[in-house]
Coordinates of C-alpha atoms (C1' of nucleotides) in Angstrom, one line a residue:
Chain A
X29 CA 100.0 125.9 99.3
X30 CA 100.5 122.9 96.6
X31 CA 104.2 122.9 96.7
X32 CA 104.1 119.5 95.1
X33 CA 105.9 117.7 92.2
X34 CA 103.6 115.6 90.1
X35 CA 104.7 112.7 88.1
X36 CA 103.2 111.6 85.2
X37 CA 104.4 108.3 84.3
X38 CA 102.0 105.0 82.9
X39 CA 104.7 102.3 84.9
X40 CA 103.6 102.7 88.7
X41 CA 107.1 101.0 89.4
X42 CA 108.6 104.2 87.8
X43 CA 106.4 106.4 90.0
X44 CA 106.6 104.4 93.0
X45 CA 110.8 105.2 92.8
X46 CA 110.6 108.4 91.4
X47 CA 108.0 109.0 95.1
X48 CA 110.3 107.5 96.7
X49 CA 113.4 109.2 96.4
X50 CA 111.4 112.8 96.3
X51 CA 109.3 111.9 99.9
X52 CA 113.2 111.4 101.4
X53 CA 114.6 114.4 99.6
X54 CA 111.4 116.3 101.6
X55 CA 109.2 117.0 98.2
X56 CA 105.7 116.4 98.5
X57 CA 104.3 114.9 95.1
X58 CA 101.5 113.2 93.6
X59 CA 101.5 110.4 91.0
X60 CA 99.2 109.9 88.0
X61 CA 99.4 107.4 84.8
X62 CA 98.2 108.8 82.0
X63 CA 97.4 112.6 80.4
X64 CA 93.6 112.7 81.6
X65 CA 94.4 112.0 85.1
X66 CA 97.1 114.4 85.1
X67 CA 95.3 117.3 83.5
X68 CA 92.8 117.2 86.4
X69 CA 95.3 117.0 88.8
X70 CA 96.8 120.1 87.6
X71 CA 94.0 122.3 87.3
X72 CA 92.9 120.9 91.0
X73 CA 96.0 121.4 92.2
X74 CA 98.8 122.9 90.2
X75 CA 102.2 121.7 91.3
X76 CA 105.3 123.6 91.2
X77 CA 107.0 120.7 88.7
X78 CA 105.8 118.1 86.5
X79 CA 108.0 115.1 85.8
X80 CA 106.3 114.1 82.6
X81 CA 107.2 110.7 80.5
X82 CA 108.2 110.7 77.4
X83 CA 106.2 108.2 76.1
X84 CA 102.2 107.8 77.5
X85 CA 99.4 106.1 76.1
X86 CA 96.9 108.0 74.3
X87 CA 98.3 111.4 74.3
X88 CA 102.1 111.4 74.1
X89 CA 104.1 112.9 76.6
X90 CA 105.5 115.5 74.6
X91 CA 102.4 116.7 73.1
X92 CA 101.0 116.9 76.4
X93 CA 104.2 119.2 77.3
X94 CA 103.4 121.3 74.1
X95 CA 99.8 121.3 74.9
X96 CA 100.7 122.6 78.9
X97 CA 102.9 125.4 77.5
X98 CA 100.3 127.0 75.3
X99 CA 97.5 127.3 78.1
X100 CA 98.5 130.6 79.9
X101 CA 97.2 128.7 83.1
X102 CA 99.9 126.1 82.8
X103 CA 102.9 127.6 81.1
X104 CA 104.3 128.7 84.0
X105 CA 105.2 125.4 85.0
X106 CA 108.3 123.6 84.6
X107 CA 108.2 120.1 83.1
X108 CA 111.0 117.5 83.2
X109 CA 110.9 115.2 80.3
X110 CA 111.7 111.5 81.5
X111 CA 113.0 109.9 78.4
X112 CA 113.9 106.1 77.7
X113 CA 117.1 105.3 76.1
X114 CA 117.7 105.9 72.9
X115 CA 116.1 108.4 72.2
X116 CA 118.7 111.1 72.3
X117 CA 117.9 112.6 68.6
X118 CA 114.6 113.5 70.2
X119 CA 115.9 115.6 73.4
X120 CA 116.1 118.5 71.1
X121 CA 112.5 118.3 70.0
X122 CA 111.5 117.8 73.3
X123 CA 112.9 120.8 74.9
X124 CA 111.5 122.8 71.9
X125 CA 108.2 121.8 73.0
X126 CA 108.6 123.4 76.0
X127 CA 110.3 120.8 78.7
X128 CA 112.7 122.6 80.8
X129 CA 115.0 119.3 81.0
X130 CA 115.1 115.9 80.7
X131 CA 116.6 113.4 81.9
X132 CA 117.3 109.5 80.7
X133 CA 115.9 106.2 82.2
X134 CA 117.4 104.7 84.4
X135 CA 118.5 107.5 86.2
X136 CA 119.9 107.7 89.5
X137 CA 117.9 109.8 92.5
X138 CA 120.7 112.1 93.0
X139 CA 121.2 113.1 89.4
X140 CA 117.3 113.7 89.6
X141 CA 117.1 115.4 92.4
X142 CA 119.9 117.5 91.3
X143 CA 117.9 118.1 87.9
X144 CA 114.2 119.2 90.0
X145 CA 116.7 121.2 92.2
X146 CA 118.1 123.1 89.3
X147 CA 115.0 123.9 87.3
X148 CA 113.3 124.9 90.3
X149 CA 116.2 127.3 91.4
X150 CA 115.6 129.4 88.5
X151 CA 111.7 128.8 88.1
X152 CA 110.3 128.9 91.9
X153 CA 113.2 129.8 93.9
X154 CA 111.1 129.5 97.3
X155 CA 110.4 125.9 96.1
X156 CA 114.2 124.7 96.8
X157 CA 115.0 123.5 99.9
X158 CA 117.8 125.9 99.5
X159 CA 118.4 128.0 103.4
X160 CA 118.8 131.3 103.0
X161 CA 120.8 133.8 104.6
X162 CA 120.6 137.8 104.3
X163 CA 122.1 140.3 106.6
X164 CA 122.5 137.3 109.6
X165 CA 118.9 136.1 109.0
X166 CA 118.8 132.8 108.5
X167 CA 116.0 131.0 107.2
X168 CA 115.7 127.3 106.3
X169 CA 113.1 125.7 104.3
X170 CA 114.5 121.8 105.3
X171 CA 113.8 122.6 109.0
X172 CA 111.2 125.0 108.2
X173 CA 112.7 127.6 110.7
X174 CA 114.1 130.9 110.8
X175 CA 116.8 131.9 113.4
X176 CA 119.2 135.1 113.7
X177 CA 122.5 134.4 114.5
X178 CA 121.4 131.4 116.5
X179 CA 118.1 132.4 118.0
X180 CA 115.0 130.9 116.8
X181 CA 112.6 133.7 115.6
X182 CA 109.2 133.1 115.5
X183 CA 106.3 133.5 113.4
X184 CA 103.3 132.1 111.7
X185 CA 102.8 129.7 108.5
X186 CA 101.8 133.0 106.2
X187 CA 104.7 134.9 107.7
X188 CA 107.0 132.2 107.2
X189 CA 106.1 132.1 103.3
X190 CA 106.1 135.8 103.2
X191 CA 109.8 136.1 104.5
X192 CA 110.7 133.2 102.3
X193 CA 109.2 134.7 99.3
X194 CA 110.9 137.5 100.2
X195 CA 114.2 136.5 100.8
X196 CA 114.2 134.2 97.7
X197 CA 113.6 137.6 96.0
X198 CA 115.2 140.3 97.9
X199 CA 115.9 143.5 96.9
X200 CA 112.6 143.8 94.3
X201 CA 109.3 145.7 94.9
X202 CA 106.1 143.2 94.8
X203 CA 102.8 145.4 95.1
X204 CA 100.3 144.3 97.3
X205 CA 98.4 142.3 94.9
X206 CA 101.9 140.8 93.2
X207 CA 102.4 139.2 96.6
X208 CA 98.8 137.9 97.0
X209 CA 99.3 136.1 93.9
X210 CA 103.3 134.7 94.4
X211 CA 102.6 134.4 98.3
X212 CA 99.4 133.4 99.3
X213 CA 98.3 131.6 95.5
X214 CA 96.4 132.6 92.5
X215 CA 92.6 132.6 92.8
X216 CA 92.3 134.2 96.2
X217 CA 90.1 136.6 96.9
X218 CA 91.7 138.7 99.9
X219 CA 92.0 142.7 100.7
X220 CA 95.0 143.7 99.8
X221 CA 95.1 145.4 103.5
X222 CA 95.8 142.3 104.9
X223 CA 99.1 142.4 103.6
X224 CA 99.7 145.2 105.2
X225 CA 98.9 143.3 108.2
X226 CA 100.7 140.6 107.7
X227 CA 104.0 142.7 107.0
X228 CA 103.3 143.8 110.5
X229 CA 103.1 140.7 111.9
X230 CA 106.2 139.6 110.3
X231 CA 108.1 142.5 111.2
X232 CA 107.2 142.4 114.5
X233 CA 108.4 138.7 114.6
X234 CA 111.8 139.8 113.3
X235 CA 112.3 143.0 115.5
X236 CA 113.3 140.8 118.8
X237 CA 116.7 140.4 117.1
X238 CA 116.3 143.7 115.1
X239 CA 115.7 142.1 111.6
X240 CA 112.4 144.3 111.2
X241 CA 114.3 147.0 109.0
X242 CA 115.0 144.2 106.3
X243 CA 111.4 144.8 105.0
X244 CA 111.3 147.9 103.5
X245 CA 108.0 150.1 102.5
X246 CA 107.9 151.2 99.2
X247 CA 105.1 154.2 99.3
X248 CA 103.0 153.7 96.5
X249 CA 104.3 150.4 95.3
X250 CA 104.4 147.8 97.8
X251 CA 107.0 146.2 99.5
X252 CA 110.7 144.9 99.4
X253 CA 113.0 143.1 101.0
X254 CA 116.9 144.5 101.8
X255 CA 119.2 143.4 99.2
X256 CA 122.7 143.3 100.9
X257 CA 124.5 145.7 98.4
X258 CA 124.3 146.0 94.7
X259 CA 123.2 142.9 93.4
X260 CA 122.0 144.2 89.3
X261 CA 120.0 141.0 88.0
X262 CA 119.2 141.0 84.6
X263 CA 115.9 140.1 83.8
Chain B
X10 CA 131.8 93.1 110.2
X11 CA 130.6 92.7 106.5
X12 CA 126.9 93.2 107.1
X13 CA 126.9 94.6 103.1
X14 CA 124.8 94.0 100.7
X15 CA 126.7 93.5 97.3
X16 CA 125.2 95.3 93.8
X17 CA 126.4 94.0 90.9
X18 CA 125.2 95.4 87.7
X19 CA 126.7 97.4 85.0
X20 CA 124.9 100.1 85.0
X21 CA 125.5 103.0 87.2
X22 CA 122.7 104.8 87.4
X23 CA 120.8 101.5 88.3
X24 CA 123.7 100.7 91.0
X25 CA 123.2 104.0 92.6
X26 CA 119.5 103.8 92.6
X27 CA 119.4 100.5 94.6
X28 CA 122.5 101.8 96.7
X29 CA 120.0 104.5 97.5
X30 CA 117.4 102.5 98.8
X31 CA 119.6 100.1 100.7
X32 CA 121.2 102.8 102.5
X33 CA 117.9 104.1 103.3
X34 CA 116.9 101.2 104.8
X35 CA 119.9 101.4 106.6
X36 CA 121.6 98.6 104.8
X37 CA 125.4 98.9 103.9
X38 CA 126.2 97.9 100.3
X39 CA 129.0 98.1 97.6
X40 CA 128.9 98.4 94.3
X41 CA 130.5 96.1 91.1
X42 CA 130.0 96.8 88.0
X43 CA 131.5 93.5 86.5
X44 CA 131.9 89.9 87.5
X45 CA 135.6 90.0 87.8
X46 CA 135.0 92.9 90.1
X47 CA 132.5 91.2 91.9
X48 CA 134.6 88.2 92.7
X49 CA 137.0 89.7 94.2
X50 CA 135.0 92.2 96.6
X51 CA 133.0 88.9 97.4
X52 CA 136.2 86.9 98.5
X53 CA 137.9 90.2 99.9
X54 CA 135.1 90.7 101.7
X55 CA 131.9 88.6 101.9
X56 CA 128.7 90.5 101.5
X57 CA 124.9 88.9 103.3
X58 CA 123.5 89.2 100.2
X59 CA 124.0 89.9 96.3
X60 CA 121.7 91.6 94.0
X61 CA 122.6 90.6 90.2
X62 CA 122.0 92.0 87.3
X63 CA 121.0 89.0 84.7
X64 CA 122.8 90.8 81.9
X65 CA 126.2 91.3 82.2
X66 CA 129.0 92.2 80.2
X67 CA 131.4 89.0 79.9
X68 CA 130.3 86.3 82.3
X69 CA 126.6 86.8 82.4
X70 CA 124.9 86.7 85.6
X71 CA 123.3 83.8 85.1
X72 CA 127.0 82.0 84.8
X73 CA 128.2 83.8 87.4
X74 CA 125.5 83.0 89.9
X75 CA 126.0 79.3 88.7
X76 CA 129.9 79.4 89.6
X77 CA 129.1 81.2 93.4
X78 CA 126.9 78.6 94.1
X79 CA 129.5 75.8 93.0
X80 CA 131.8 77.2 95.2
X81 CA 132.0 75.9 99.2
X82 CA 132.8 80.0 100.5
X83 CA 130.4 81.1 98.8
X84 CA 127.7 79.0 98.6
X85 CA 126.2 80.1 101.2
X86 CA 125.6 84.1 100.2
X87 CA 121.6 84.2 99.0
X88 CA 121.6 86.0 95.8
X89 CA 118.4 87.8 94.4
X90 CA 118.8 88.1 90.2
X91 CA 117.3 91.7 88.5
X92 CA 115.9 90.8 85.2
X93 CA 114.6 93.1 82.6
X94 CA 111.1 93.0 81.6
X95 CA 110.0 89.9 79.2
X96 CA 112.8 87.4 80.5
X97 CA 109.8 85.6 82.3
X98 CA 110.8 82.1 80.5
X99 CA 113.6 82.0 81.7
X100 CA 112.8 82.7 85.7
X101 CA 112.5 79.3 86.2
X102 CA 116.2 78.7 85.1
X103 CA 117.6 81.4 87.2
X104 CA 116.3 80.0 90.2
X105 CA 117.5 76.4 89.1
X106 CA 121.2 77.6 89.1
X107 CA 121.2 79.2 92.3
X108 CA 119.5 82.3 92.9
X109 CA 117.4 82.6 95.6
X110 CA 114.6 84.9 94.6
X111 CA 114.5 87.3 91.7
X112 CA 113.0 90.9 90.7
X113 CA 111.8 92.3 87.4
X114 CA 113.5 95.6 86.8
X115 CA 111.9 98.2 87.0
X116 CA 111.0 97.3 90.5
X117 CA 110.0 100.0 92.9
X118 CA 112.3 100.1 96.4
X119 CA 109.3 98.8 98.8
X120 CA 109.3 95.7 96.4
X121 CA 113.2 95.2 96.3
X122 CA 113.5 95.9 100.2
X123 CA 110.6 93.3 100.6
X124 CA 112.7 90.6 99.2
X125 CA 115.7 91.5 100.4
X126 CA 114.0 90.9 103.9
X127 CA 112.3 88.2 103.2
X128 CA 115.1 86.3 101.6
X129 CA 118.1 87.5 104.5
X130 CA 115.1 86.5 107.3
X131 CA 115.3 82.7 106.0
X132 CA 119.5 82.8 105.5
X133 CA 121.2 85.4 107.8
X134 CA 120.3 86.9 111.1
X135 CA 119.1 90.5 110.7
X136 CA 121.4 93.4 109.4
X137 CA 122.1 95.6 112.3
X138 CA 121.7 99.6 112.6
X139 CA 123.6 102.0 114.6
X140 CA 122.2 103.4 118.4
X141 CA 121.1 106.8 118.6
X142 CA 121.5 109.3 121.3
X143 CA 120.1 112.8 120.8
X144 CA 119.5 115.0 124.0
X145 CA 120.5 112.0 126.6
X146 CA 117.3 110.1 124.4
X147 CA 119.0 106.9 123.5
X148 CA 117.5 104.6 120.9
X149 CA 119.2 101.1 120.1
X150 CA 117.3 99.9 117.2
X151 CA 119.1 96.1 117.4
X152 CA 117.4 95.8 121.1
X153 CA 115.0 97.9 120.1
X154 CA 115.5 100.0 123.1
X155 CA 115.0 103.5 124.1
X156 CA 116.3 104.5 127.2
X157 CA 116.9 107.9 129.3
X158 CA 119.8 108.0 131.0
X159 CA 119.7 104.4 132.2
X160 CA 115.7 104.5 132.1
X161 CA 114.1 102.4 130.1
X162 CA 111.1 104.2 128.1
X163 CA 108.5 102.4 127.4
X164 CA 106.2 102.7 124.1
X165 CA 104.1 100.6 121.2
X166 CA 105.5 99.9 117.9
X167 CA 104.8 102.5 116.0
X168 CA 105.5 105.1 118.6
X169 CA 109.2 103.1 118.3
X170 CA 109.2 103.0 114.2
X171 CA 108.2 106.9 114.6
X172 CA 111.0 107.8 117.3
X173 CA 113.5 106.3 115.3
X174 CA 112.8 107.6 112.0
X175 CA 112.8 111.1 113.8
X176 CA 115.7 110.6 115.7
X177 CA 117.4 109.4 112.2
X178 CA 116.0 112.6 110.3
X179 CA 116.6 115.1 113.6
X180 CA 115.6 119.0 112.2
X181 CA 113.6 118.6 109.4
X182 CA 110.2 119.0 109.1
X183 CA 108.0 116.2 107.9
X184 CA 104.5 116.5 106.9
X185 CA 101.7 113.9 107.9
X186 CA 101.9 112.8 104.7
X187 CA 105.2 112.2 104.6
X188 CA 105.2 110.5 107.6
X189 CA 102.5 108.4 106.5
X190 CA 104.8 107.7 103.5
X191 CA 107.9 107.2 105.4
X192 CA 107.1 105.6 108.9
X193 CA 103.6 103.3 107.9
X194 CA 104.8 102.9 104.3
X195 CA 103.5 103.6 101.5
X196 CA 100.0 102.3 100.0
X197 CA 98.7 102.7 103.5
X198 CA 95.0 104.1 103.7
X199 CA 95.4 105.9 106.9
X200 CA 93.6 109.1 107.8
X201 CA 96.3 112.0 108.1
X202 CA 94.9 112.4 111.8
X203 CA 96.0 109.5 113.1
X204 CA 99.9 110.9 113.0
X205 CA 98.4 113.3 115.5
X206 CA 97.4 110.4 117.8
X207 CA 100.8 108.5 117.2
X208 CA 102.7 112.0 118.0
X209 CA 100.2 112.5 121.0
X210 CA 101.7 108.9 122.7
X211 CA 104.9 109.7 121.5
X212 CA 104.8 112.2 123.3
X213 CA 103.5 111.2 126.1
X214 CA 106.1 108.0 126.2
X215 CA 108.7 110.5 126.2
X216 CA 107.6 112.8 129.0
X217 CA 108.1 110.4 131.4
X218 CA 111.7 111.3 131.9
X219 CA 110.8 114.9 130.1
X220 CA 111.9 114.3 126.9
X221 CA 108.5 114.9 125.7
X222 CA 109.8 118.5 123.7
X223 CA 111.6 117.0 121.7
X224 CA 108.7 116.4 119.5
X225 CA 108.1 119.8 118.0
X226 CA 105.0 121.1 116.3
X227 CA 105.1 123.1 112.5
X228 CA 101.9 124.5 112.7
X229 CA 100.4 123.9 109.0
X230 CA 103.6 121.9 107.9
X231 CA 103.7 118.9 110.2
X232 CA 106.3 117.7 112.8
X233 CA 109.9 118.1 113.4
X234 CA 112.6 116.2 115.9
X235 CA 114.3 118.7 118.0
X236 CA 117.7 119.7 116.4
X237 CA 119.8 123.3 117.7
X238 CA 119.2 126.3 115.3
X239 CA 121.4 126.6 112.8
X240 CA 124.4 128.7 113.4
X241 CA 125.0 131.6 110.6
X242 CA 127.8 129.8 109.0
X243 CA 128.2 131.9 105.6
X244 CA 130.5 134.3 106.9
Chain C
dT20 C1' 98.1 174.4 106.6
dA21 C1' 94.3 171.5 105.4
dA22 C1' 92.8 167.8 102.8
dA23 C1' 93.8 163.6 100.6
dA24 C1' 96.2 159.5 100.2
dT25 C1' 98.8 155.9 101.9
dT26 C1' 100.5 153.0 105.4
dA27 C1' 100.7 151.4 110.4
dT28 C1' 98.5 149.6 114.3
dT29 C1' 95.1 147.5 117.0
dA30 C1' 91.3 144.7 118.2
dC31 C1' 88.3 141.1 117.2
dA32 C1' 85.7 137.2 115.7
dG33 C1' 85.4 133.5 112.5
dT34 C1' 88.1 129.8 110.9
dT35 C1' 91.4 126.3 110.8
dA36 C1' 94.8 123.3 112.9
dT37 C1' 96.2 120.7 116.5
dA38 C1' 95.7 118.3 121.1
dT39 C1' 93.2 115.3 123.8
dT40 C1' 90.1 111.8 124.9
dA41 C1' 87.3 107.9 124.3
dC42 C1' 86.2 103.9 122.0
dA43 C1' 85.8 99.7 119.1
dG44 C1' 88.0 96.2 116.3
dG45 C1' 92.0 93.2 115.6
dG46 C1' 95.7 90.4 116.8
dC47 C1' 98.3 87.8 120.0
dC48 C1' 99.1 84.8 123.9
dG49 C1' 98.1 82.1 127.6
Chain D
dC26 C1' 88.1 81.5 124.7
dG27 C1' 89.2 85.8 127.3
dG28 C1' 92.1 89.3 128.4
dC29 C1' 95.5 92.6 127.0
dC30 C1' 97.9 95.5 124.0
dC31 C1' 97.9 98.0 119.9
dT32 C1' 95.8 100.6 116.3
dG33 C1' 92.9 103.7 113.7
dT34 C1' 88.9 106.7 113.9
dA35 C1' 85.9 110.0 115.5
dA36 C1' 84.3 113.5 118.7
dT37 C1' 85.4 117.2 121.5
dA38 C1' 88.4 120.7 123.4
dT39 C1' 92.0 123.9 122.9
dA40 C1' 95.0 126.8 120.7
dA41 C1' 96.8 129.4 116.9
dC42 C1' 96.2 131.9 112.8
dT43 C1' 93.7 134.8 109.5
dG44 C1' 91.2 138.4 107.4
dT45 C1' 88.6 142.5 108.2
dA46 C1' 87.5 146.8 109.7
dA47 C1' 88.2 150.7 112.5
dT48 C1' 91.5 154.0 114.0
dA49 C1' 96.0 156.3 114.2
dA50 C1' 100.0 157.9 112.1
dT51 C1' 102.5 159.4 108.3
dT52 C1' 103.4 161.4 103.9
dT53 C1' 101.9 163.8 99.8
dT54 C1' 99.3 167.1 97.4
dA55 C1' 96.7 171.3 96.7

DNA sequence: TAAAATTATTACAGTTATATTACAGGGCCG
DNA sequence: CGGCCCTGTAATATAACTGTAATAATTTTA
């Protein structure tokens, strides 16, 4: 599933902290020091965030950034630049490059985890820890549970993903294979029948408390969640 | 009771930081961000411990530690110095005029919290932590005692250090990892596994007066601490 | 209406994750 | 030193989940 953060910083003090404060605020993440390392890392494992210094030995932090954003692979991810003091005539060149944000050493954890929290809201929405709640369905990623108006519901790991997914993106269409990719991760090689299963299993989880009308077929497109009345996004 | 920890240092970010990781470790602390400040919080109400900035605007820390330790009230209150990088020379001094230990910013919180033990263990008695009770599960971490209404339960260590963390983090799911992370500590070369065999006597401590279900299972996320579904609360 | 296409349902067996048990080394205390 | 408790590991057992395929039901198309 790789929902982790990795952070890219040559000072393990920095990345000790930075692990820190994300292992309380419930992040997974992984630590490396220098560009090599973390290139690896990333194609082994891509994570849904990169905290990414601004300075690095051998290859620079931003170029690193610019060199993320120009492989397809990689672009998707959001980077936050973690610059030293100073530096501020910079930040503008840095988000050019392709950082999403950045933010100033020393920084506090809260304005950081407010920062990842932000980015991630409007990159990976299923990556917040944000609950959820649609038509009395509650679903919360903290706890990792989903309950109707009080009453746990039930269902597996892939389910539970699956109704996040979907609730982070109601009221949208997602083909079969869309979801395979966004749900279940790139580079698997599945039928897309079984998600046709899976939507079974998750609906039957959801019809004990009558929540199994909130996933909607789409003949001949895939599937969608109920969006609670007209909500136009633009985009 | 004044079991706080005092931070003095002019930055914010760095105050908040620290405060972070005190109050994780369940210390109490205030913050100053000047020496004027700080005298007067320290005489209004005298902290176990003060964490100085070296650098600071007006009196300098260094002065400032001088005068505390001149003076009879306050003698007494260990003070740890934070230096900046490349002020090694002048360690030495530091310690000469009163401080009791110092750290070289940036320091990571396992570091910080190591000498803050280490330094209260050989001045003042330990800080104290507030009793738990959750589901008639009662956990005093000063005694650390657990007991079921009245019964004492019995259990090793780390089944304790486990319990209370949960108890402390009640509803949220934490992954082995995390555990690992949070509960061993970090730089800990553990086998993920092992959290099963923890959670397994854990378990079994607890089922002695049937608490044992309070230790719930995220299949393919980790563990979780019992906590009531949430209620819809969006209305 | 029949055939075709698409989705729903069901059963199942392989796979993976967790629970349980046993054990050996380490540390502590008498 | 010897016994006891605690810890981490590994092996085994058990339980849960997953993907597939076969079949049924439904909708669309001709």
């Amino acid at each position: 599933m790789a929902n982790t953060i990795l952070i890219v910083d040559d000072e393990p003090a920095i990345c000790e902290m930075i692990g820190f404060a994300l292992a309380r605020a419930g992040y997974d993440y992984s630590e490396t020091h220098n560009a090599e390392q973390a290139q690896a890392k990333i194609i082994a494992e891509p994570p849904v965030l990169i905290l990414l210094d601004w300075m690095l030995p051998g290859l620079s932090g931003i170029d690193f950034a610019r060199r993320l954003k120009r492989e397809e692979a990689t672009r998707g991810i959001p980077i936050i630049m973690l610059t030293a003091r100073g530096e501020e005539a910079d930040k503008i060149k840095g988000l050019e490059t392709g950082a999403d944000d950045y933010i100033t050493k020393p920084f506090s954890p809260n304005e950081l985890m407010a920062r990842i929290r932000a980015v991630l809201r409007r990159t990976a929405p299923q990556a917040t820890d944000d609950a959820i709640e649609i038509a009395h369905l509650h679903l919360d990623p903290v706890s990792h549970r989903v309950s109707s108006r009080g009453h746990a519901v039930e269902m597996g790991p892939t389910e539970f993903r699956l109704l996040h997914f979907f609730m982070t993106h109601a009221g949208r269409v997602y083909s079969r294979s869309q979801l395979l990719d966004l749900v279940w991760g790139r580079n698997v090689y599945i039928g897309e029948r079984t998600v046709d299963v899976h939507i079974r299993r998750l609906r039957l989880a959801l019809k004990k408390y009558g929540h199994d009308h909130l996933i909607e077929t789409v003949r001949g497109s895939g599937y969608r969640f109920f969006a609670p009345a007209a909500q136009s996004r633009t985009g």
